[in-house]
PDB file of C-alpha atoms and ligand atoms in Angstrom:
ATOM      1  CA  MET A   1     -18.708  -2.126  16.454  1.00 90.00           C
ATOM      2  CA  ASP A   2     -19.052   1.238  16.747  1.00 94.00           C
ATOM      3  CA  LYS A   3     -20.820   2.752  13.413  1.00 96.00           C
ATOM      4  CA  LYS A   4     -18.080   5.342  12.055  1.00 97.00           C
ATOM      5  CA  LEU A   5     -15.257   3.072  12.564  1.00 97.00           C
ATOM      6  CA  LEU A   6     -16.272   0.500  11.044  1.00 98.00           C
ATOM      7  CA  GLY A   7     -17.815   2.165   7.654  1.00 97.00           C
ATOM      8  CA  GLU A   8     -13.769   3.375   7.809  1.00 98.00           C
ATOM      9  CA  ILE A   9     -12.909  -0.284   7.978  1.00 98.00           C
ATOM     10  CA  ASN A  10     -15.269  -0.821   5.271  1.00 98.00           C
ATOM     11  CA  VAL A  11     -13.166   2.012   3.717  1.00 98.00           C
ATOM     12  CA  GLN A  12     -10.393   0.617   4.687  1.00 98.00           C
ATOM     13  CA  ILE A  13     -10.902  -2.635   1.868  1.00 98.00           C
ATOM     14  CA  ASN A  14     -11.421  -0.360  -0.905  1.00 98.00           C
ATOM     15  CA  LYS A  15      -8.485   1.576  -0.390  1.00 98.00           C
ATOM     16  CA  GLU A  16      -6.239  -1.059   0.000  1.00 98.00           C
ATOM     17  CA  LEU A  17      -7.585  -2.906  -2.925  1.00 98.00           C
ATOM     18  CA  PHE A  18      -6.963  -0.056  -4.806  1.00 98.00           C
ATOM     19  CA  SER A  19      -3.202   0.312  -3.877  1.00 98.00           C
ATOM     20  CA  GLY A  20      -2.880  -2.884  -5.186  1.00 97.00           C
ATOM     21  CA  TYR A  21      -4.731  -1.798  -8.964  1.00 97.00           C
ATOM     22  CA  LEU A  22      -2.831   1.503  -8.651  1.00 98.00           C
ATOM     23  CA  TYR A  23       0.636  -0.588  -8.325  1.00 98.00           C
ATOM     24  CA  LEU A  24      -0.590  -2.698 -11.576  1.00 97.00           C
ATOM     25  CA  ALA A  25      -1.704  -0.003 -13.310  1.00 97.00           C
ATOM     26  CA  MET A  26       2.470   0.747 -12.021  1.00 98.00           C
ATOM     27  CA  ALA A  27       3.794  -2.945 -13.215  1.00 97.00           C
ATOM     28  CA  ALA A  28       2.304  -2.233 -16.371  1.00 97.00           C
ATOM     29  CA  HIS A  29       3.507   1.092 -16.959  1.00 97.00           C
ATOM     30  CA  PHE A  30       7.150  -0.620 -15.975  1.00 97.00           C
ATOM     31  CA  GLU A  31       6.337  -3.754 -18.884  1.00 96.00           C
ATOM     32  CA  GLU A  32       5.637  -1.077 -21.038  1.00 96.00           C
ATOM     33  CA  VAL A  33       8.331   0.708 -20.831  1.00 94.00           C
ATOM     34  CA  ASN A  34      11.069  -2.414 -20.245  1.00 94.00           C
ATOM     35  CA  LEU A  35      11.900  -2.012 -16.993  1.00 95.00           C
ATOM     36  CA  PRO A  36      11.299  -5.696 -15.462  1.00 96.00           C
ATOM     37  CA  GLY A  37      12.771  -5.261 -12.336  1.00 96.00           C
ATOM     38  CA  PHE A  38      11.115  -2.259 -11.425  1.00 96.00           C
ATOM     39  CA  ALA A  39       7.022  -4.317 -12.802  1.00 97.00           C
ATOM     40  CA  HIS A  40       8.176  -7.434 -10.109  1.00 97.00           C
ATOM     41  CA  TRP A  41       8.858  -4.615  -7.453  1.00 95.00           C
ATOM     42  CA  MET A  42       5.404  -3.593  -8.295  1.00 96.00           C
ATOM     43  CA  LYS A  43       3.414  -6.983  -9.288  1.00 96.00           C
ATOM     44  CA  VAL A  44       4.712  -8.032  -4.950  1.00 96.00           C
ATOM     45  CA  GLN A  45       3.386  -4.749  -3.403  1.00 96.00           C
ATOM     46  CA  ALA A  46      -0.049  -5.114  -5.808  1.00 97.00           C
ATOM     47  CA  GLY A  47      -0.444  -8.577  -4.223  1.00 97.00           C
ATOM     48  CA  GLU A  48       0.430  -7.720  -0.534  1.00 96.00           C
ATOM     49  CA  GLU A  49      -2.181  -5.176  -0.929  1.00 97.00           C
ATOM     50  CA  LEU A  50      -4.856  -7.695  -1.473  1.00 97.00           C
ATOM     51  CA  GLU A  51      -3.387  -9.468   1.463  1.00 97.00           C
ATOM     52  CA  HIS A  52      -4.022  -6.246   3.609  1.00 98.00           C
ATOM     53  CA  ALA A  53      -7.471  -5.902   2.285  1.00 98.00           C
ATOM     54  CA  MET A  54      -8.252  -9.927   3.118  1.00 98.00           C
ATOM     55  CA  LYS A  55      -6.942  -9.042   6.484  1.00 98.00           C
ATOM     56  CA  PHE A  56      -9.455  -5.783   7.549  1.00 98.00           C
ATOM     57  CA  PHE A  57     -12.408  -8.360   5.204  1.00 98.00           C
ATOM     58  CA  GLU A  58     -10.975 -11.675   7.456  1.00 98.00           C
ATOM     59  CA  PHE A  59     -10.999  -9.888  10.868  1.00 98.00           C
ATOM     60  CA  LEU A  60     -15.197  -8.267  10.079  1.00 98.00           C
ATOM     61  CA  ASN A  61     -16.771 -11.791   9.750  1.00 97.00           C
ATOM     62  CA  GLU A  62     -14.224 -12.485  12.578  1.00 97.00           C
ATOM     63  CA  ILE A  63     -15.802 -10.553  14.545  1.00 96.00           C
ATOM     64  CA  GLY A  64     -19.422 -11.034  13.062  1.00 96.00           C
ATOM     65  CA  GLU A  65     -19.606  -7.462  10.978  1.00 97.00           C
ATOM     66  CA  ASN A  66     -20.738  -6.509   7.668  1.00 96.00           C
ATOM     67  CA  VAL A  67     -18.543  -6.254   4.976  1.00 97.00           C
ATOM     68  CA  VAL A  68     -19.530  -3.780   2.212  1.00 97.00           C
ATOM     69  CA  LEU A  69     -17.471  -3.798  -1.228  1.00 96.00           C
ATOM     70  CA  ASP A  70     -17.416  -0.513  -3.481  1.00 96.00           C
ATOM     71  CA  ALA A  71     -16.554   0.453  -7.117  1.00 97.00           C
ATOM     72  CA  ILE A  72     -13.009  -0.126  -7.273  1.00 97.00           C
ATOM     73  CA  GLU A  73     -11.139   2.916  -8.524  1.00 97.00           C
ATOM     74  CA  LYS A  74     -10.005   3.839 -11.522  1.00 97.00           C
ATOM     75  CA  PRO A  75      -5.773   4.050 -11.306  1.00 96.00           C
ATOM     76  CA  ASP A  76      -3.956   6.692 -13.862  1.00 90.00           C
ATOM     77  CA  ALA A  77      -2.505   4.884 -16.606  1.00 87.00           C
ATOM     78  CA  LYS A  78       0.222   7.669 -17.993  1.00 92.00           C
ATOM     79  CA  PHE A  79       3.409   7.675 -15.202  1.00 95.00           C
ATOM     80  CA  GLY A  80       6.273  10.088 -15.684  1.00 93.00           C
ATOM     81  CA  SER A  81      10.112   8.730 -15.016  1.00 93.00           C
ATOM     82  CA  PRO A  82      10.736   5.526 -12.272  1.00 94.00           C
ATOM     83  CA  LEU A  83      11.712   8.284  -9.700  1.00 94.00           C
ATOM     84  CA  LYS A  84       8.826   9.901 -10.047  1.00 95.00           C
ATOM     85  CA  VAL A  85       6.963   6.920 -10.531  1.00 96.00           C
ATOM     86  CA  ALA A  86       9.083   6.055  -7.112  1.00 96.00           C
ATOM     87  CA  GLU A  87       7.390   9.405  -5.247  1.00 97.00           C
ATOM     88  CA  GLN A  88       3.799   8.656  -6.239  1.00 97.00           C
ATOM     89  CA  VAL A  89       4.650   5.229  -4.215  1.00 97.00           C
ATOM     90  CA  LEU A  90       5.457   7.149  -1.550  1.00 98.00           C
ATOM     91  CA  GLU A  91       3.149   9.978  -1.093  1.00 97.00           C
ATOM     92  CA  HIS A  92       0.116   7.284  -1.683  1.00 97.00           C
ATOM     93  CA  GLU A  93       1.661   4.960   1.596  1.00 98.00           C
ATOM     94  CA  LYS A  94       1.466   7.879   3.402  1.00 98.00           C
ATOM     95  CA  PHE A  95      -2.207   9.156   2.289  1.00 97.00           C
ATOM     96  CA  VAL A  96      -2.099   4.751   3.491  1.00 97.00           C
ATOM     97  CA  THR A  97      -0.148   5.653   6.872  1.00 98.00           C
ATOM     98  CA  SER A  98      -2.889   8.175   7.334  1.00 98.00           C
ATOM     99  CA  ARG A  99      -5.971   6.173   6.678  1.00 98.00           C
ATOM    100  CA  ILE A 100      -4.690   3.718   9.110  1.00 98.00           C
ATOM    101  CA  HIS A 101      -3.563   6.428  11.920  1.00 98.00           C
ATOM    102  CA  LEU A 102      -7.697   7.664  11.292  1.00 98.00           C
ATOM    103  CA  LEU A 103      -8.753   3.979  11.411  1.00 98.00           C
ATOM    104  CA  TYR A 104      -6.780   3.850  15.288  1.00 98.00           C
ATOM    105  CA  LYS A 105      -8.185   6.875  16.375  1.00 98.00           C
ATOM    106  CA  LEU A 106     -10.830   6.004  16.359  1.00 98.00           C
ATOM    107  CA  ALA A 107     -10.631   2.534  17.495  1.00 98.00           C
ATOM    108  CA  VAL A 108      -9.074   4.136  20.992  1.00 98.00           C
ATOM    109  CA  GLU A 109     -12.044   6.670  21.231  1.00 97.00           C
ATOM    110  CA  ALA A 110     -14.730   4.306  20.481  1.00 97.00           C
ATOM    111  CA  ASN A 111     -12.707   1.507  22.978  1.00 97.00           C
ATOM    112  CA  GLU A 112     -13.199  -0.740  21.003  1.00 96.00           C
ATOM    113  CA  TYR A 113      -9.654  -2.870  21.806  1.00 96.00           C
ATOM    114  CA  PRO A 114      -9.755  -5.465  19.299  1.00 96.00           C
ATOM    115  CA  THR A 115      -9.779  -3.589  17.590  1.00 97.00           C
ATOM    116  CA  GLN A 116      -6.951  -1.086  18.437  1.00 98.00           C
ATOM    117  CA  ILE A 117      -4.360  -4.497  18.470  1.00 97.00           C
ATOM    118  CA  PHE A 118      -5.668  -5.743  15.202  1.00 98.00           C
ATOM    119  CA  LEU A 119      -4.530  -2.582  14.332  1.00 98.00           C
ATOM    120  CA  GLN A 120      -0.657  -1.928  15.688  1.00 98.00           C
ATOM    121  CA  TRP A 121       0.149  -4.910  12.744  1.00 97.00           C
ATOM    122  CA  PHE A 122      -0.670  -2.298  10.180  1.00 98.00           C
ATOM    123  CA  VAL A 123       1.260   0.549  12.116  1.00 98.00           C
ATOM    124  CA  ASN A 124       3.646  -0.640  11.830  1.00 97.00           C
ATOM    125  CA  GLU A 125       3.455  -2.336   8.486  1.00 95.00           C
ATOM    126  CA  GLN A 126       2.867   1.422   6.843  1.00 96.00           C
ATOM    127  CA  VAL A 127       6.337   2.103   8.647  1.00 97.00           C
ATOM    128  CA  GLU A 128       7.988  -0.285   6.455  1.00 94.00           C
ATOM    129  CA  GLU A 129       6.033   0.251   3.333  1.00 94.00           C
ATOM    130  CA  GLU A 130       7.175   3.953   3.999  1.00 97.00           C
ATOM    131  CA  LYS A 131      11.203   3.112   4.437  1.00 96.00           C
ATOM    132  CA  ASN A 132      11.124   0.671   0.988  1.00 93.00           C
ATOM    133  CA  ALA A 133       9.719   3.447  -1.019  1.00 95.00           C
ATOM    134  CA  THR A 134      11.708   5.990   0.816  1.00 97.00           C
ATOM    135  CA  GLU A 135      14.909   3.679  -0.089  1.00 94.00           C
ATOM    136  CA  ILE A 136      13.733   3.343  -4.149  1.00 94.00           C
ATOM    137  CA  VAL A 137      13.695   6.880  -3.998  1.00 95.00           C
ATOM    138  CA  GLU A 138      16.584   8.180  -2.161  1.00 94.00           C
ATOM    139  CA  GLN A 139      18.910   5.561  -5.047  1.00 91.00           C
ATOM    140  CA  LEU A 140      17.218   7.455  -7.782  1.00 92.00           C
ATOM    141  CA  LYS A 141      18.306  10.237  -6.616  1.00 92.00           C
ATOM    142  CA  LEU A 142      21.537   9.850  -5.881  1.00 88.00           C
ATOM    143  CA  GLY A 143      22.780   7.224  -9.543  1.00 81.00           C
ATOM    144  CA  GLY A 144      20.514   9.294 -11.585  1.00 75.00           C
ATOM    145  CA  GLU A 145      17.347   7.577 -13.924  1.00 70.00           C
ATOM    146  CA  SER A 146      19.814   6.321 -17.046  1.00 71.00           C
ATOM    147  CA  GLY A 147      22.232   4.455 -18.336  1.00 80.00           C
ATOM    148  CA  ASN A 148      23.894   1.969 -15.649  1.00 84.00           C
ATOM    149  CA  SER A 149      22.678   2.778 -12.361  1.00 87.00           C
ATOM    150  CA  LEU A 150      19.371   2.795 -13.772  1.00 90.00           C
ATOM    151  CA  ILE A 151      19.118  -0.769 -15.486  1.00 90.00           C
ATOM    152  CA  MET A 152      21.251  -1.708 -11.889  1.00 88.00           C
ATOM    153  CA  LEU A 153      18.711  -0.867  -9.220  1.00 90.00           C
ATOM    154  CA  ASP A 154      16.080  -2.799 -11.766  1.00 92.00           C
ATOM    155  CA  ARG A 155      18.288  -5.557 -11.092  1.00 92.00           C
ATOM    156  CA  VAL A 156      18.023  -5.130  -7.526  1.00 89.00           C
ATOM    157  CA  LEU A 157      14.361  -4.956  -7.990  1.00 93.00           C
ATOM    158  CA  ALA A 158      14.002  -8.050  -9.676  1.00 93.00           C
ATOM    159  CA  GLN A 159      14.870  -9.774  -6.760  1.00 91.00           C
ATOM    160  CA  ARG A 160      11.927  -7.973  -4.249  1.00 80.00           C
ATOM    161  CA  LYS A 161      10.391 -10.667  -2.189  1.00 79.00           C
ATOM    162  CA  ALA A 162       6.776 -10.061  -0.148  1.00 72.00           C
ATOM    163  CA  ASP A 163       7.458  -9.144   3.359  1.00 66.00           C
TER     164      ASP A 163
HETATM  165 FE1  FEO B 201      -1.770  -2.034   2.042  1.00 69.09          FE
HETATM  166 FE2  FEO B 201       1.061  -0.224   0.535  1.00 69.09          FE
HETATM  167  O1  FEO B 201      -0.087   0.154   2.287  1.00 69.09           O
END
């Protein structure tokens, strides 16, 4: 495989694991402020990120390339209001989308056809990830961040299941 593409896929494994770590930190924050539904949403997201990392891990194994694991960055420990956290999730997902698009671009430039097909799942997944985070940002903006609407949204998020 093209060396630059291989290096960036290994970076992506790290970024997906970091995403899970960041979302777990957010889950811990929501537990602390007694929003168990929001905490559940973040735990489900964290689980999905581990699955994303494993998809890249297994893909490299399948095509006979080396997985190289690096240190995972420390996530934030302090977070703002629920709206601020939801906006941070959306920003982070946009960053991940830009990473997936970079991988796709490199796979096209290197004529790596199996990698292009593999990455299509992630291109679609990022559309979903951004849509889900945007919905929560918009609902928090609509309903405000205190009182009944926040409690209602917390109850809705408590029902979230992994895609
Ligand atoms: Fe692995 Fe939420 O993107």
